[in-house]
CSV table of C-alpha atoms in Angstrom, one decimal:
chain,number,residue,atom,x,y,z
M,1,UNK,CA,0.0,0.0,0.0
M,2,UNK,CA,1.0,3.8,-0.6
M,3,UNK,CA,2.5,5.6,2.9
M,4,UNK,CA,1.3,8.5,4.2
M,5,UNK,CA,3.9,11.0,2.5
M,6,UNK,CA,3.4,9.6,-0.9
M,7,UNK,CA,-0.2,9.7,-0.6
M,8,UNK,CA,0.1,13.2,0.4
M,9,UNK,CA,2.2,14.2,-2.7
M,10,UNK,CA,0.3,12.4,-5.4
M,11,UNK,CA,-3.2,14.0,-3.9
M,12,UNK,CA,-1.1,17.4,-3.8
M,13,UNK,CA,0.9,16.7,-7.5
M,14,UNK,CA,-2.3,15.3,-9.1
M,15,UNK,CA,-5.7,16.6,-8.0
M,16,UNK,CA,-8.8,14.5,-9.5
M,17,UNK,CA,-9.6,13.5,-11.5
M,18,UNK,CA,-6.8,12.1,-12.8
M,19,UNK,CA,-5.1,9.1,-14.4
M,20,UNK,CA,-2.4,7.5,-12.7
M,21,UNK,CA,-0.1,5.4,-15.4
M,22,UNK,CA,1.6,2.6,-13.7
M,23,UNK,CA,5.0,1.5,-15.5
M,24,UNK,CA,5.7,-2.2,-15.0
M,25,UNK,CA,3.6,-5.5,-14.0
M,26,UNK,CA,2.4,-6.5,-10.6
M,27,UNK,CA,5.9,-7.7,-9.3
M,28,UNK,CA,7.4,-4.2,-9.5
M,29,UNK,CA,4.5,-2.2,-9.0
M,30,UNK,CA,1.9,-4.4,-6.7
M,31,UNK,CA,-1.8,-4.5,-7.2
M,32,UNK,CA,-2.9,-3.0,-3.6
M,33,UNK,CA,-0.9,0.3,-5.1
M,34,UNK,CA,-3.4,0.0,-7.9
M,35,UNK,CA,-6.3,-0.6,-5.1
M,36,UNK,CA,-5.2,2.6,-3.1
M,37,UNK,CA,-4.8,5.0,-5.7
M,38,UNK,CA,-8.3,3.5,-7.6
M,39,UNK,CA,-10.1,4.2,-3.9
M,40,UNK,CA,-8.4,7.1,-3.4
M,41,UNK,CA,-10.8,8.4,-7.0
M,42,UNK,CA,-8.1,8.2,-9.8
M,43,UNK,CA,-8.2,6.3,-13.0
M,44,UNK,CA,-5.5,4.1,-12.8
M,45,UNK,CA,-3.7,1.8,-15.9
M,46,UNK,CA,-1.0,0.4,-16.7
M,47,UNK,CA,1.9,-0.1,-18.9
M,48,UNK,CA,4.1,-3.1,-18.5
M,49,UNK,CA,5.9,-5.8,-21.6
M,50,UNK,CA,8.0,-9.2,-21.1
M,51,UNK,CA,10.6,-7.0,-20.5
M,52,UNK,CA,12.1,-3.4,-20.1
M,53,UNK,CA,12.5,-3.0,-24.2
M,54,UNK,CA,8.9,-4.1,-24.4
M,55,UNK,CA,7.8,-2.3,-21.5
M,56,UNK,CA,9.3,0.9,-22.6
M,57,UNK,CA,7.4,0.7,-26.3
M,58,UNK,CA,4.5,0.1,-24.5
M,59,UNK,CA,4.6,3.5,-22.7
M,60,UNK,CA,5.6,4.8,-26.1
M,61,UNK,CA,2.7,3.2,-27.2
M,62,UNK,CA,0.6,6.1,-25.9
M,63,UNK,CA,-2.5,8.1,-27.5
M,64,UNK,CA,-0.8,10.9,-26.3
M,65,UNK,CA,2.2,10.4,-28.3
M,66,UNK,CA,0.5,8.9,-31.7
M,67,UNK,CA,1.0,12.3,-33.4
M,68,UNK,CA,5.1,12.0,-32.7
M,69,UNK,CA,7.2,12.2,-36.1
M,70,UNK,CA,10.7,11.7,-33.4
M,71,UNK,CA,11.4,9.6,-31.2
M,72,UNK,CA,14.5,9.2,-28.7
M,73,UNK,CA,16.7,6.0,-28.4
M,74,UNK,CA,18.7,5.2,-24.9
M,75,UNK,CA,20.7,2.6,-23.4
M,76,UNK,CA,18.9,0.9,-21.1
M,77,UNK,CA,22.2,-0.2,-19.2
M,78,UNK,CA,23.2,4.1,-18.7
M,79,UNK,CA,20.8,5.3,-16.5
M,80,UNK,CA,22.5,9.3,-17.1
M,81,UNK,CA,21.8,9.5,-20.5
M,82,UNK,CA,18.2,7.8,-20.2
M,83,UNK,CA,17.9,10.2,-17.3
M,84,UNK,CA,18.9,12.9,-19.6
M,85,UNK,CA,16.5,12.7,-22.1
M,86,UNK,CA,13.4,12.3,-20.5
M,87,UNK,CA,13.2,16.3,-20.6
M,88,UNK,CA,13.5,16.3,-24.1
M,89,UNK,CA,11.0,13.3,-24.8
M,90,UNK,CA,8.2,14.9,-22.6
M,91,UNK,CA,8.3,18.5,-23.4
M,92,UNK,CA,8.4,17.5,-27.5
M,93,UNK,CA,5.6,14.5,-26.9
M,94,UNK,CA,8.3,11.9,-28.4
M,95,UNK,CA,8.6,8.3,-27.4
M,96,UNK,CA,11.4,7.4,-25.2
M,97,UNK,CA,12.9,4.0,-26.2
M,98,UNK,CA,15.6,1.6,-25.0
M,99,UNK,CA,18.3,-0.5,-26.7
M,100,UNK,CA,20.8,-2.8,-25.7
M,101,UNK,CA,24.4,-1.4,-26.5
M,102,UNK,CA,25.7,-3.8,-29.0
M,103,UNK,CA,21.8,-4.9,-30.6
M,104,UNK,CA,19.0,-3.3,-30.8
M,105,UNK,CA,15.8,-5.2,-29.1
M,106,UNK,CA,12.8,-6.8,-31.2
M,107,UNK,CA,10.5,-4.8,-29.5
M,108,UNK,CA,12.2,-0.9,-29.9
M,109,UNK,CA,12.8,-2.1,-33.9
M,110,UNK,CA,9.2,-3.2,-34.5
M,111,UNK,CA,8.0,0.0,-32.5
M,112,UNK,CA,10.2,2.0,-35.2
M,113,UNK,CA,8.5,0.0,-38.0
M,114,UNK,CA,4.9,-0.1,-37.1
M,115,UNK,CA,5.0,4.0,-36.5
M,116,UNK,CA,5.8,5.2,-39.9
M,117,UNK,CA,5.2,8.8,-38.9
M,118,UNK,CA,8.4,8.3,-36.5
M,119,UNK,CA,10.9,9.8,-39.0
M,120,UNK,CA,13.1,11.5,-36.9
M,121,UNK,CA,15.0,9.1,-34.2
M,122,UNK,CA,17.8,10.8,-31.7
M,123,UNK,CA,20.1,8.5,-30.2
M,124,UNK,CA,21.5,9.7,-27.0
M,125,UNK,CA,24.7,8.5,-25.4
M,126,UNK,CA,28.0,8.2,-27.6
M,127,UNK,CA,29.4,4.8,-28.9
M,128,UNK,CA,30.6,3.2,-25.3
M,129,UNK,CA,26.4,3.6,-24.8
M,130,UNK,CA,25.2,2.4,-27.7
M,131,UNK,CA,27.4,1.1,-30.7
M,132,UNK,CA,27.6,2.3,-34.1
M,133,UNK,CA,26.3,-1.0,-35.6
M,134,UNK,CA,22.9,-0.3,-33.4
M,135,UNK,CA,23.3,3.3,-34.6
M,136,UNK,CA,23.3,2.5,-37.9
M,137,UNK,CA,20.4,-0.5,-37.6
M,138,UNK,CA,18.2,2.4,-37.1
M,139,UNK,CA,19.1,4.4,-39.6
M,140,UNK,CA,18.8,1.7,-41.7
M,141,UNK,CA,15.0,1.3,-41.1
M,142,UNK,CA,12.9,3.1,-44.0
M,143,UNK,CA,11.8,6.9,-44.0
M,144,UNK,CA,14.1,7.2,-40.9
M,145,UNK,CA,17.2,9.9,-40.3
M,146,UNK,CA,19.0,9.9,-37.1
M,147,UNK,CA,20.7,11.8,-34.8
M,148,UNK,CA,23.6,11.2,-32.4
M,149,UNK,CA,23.9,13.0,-29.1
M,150,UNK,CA,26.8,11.6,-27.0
M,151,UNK,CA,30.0,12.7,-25.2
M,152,UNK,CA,33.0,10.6,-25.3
């Protein structure tokens, strides 16, 4: 169940009614969480896959991000540069995607080819992050350019 504190911040962050998006399945984010914030009056859901690559195109999945023509690429093993980008990926409405450093995941590559209107893809973290043969993977899909943003 939720504790007092965080109660008091989600009631004070997120005044009804309101929908509460839950990222992950019922081992990382348990069910009575779900139960308290659904009693509490919010509309809750949630967003979860096999696995964190799945998981994360399922957020990206979105309504709220269907109209996106870019989307943003991250390791998933470099927290920083994820961390870094999620300013960028919710002020412009833009998916937020993981890879693995040396191969890109099933799920991010068939989230990139069943959006069409994703044309623009930034990938954020330099080649120690996310290798130039996953780099170029995506650039290779159709209709997409990409971007690199990464120190060394």
């Amino acid at each position: 169940t939720l504790n007092a504190t965080t109660t008091a911040e989600i009631d004070r962050l997120l005044p009804l009614p309101y929908t509460v998006v839950l990222v992950g399945d019922e081992t990382q984010i348990s069910a009575g969480i779900a139960d308290d914030l659904t009693t509490r009056g919010y509309t809750v859901t949630r967003k979860s896959g096999a696995d964190m690559y799945e998981t994360a195109a399922a957020v990206a999945s979105d309504p709220a991000l269907s109209s996106a023509t870019s989307a943003i690429i991250v390791a998933s093993e470099n927290f920083p540069d994820a961390l870094s980008a999620t300013g960028a990926a919710a002020k412009y409405k833009m998916p937020l995607l993981l890879t693995q450093q040396n191969a890109l995941p099933t799920a991010t590559h068939d989230f990139l080819v069943n959006h069409p209107n994703i044309n623009t893809v930034f990938v954020v973290g330099g080649t120690a992050a996310i290798s130039d043969d996953v780099y170029n993977e995506v650039a290779a899909l159709p209709g997409i350019t990409t971007y690199r943003f990464g120190g060394d």
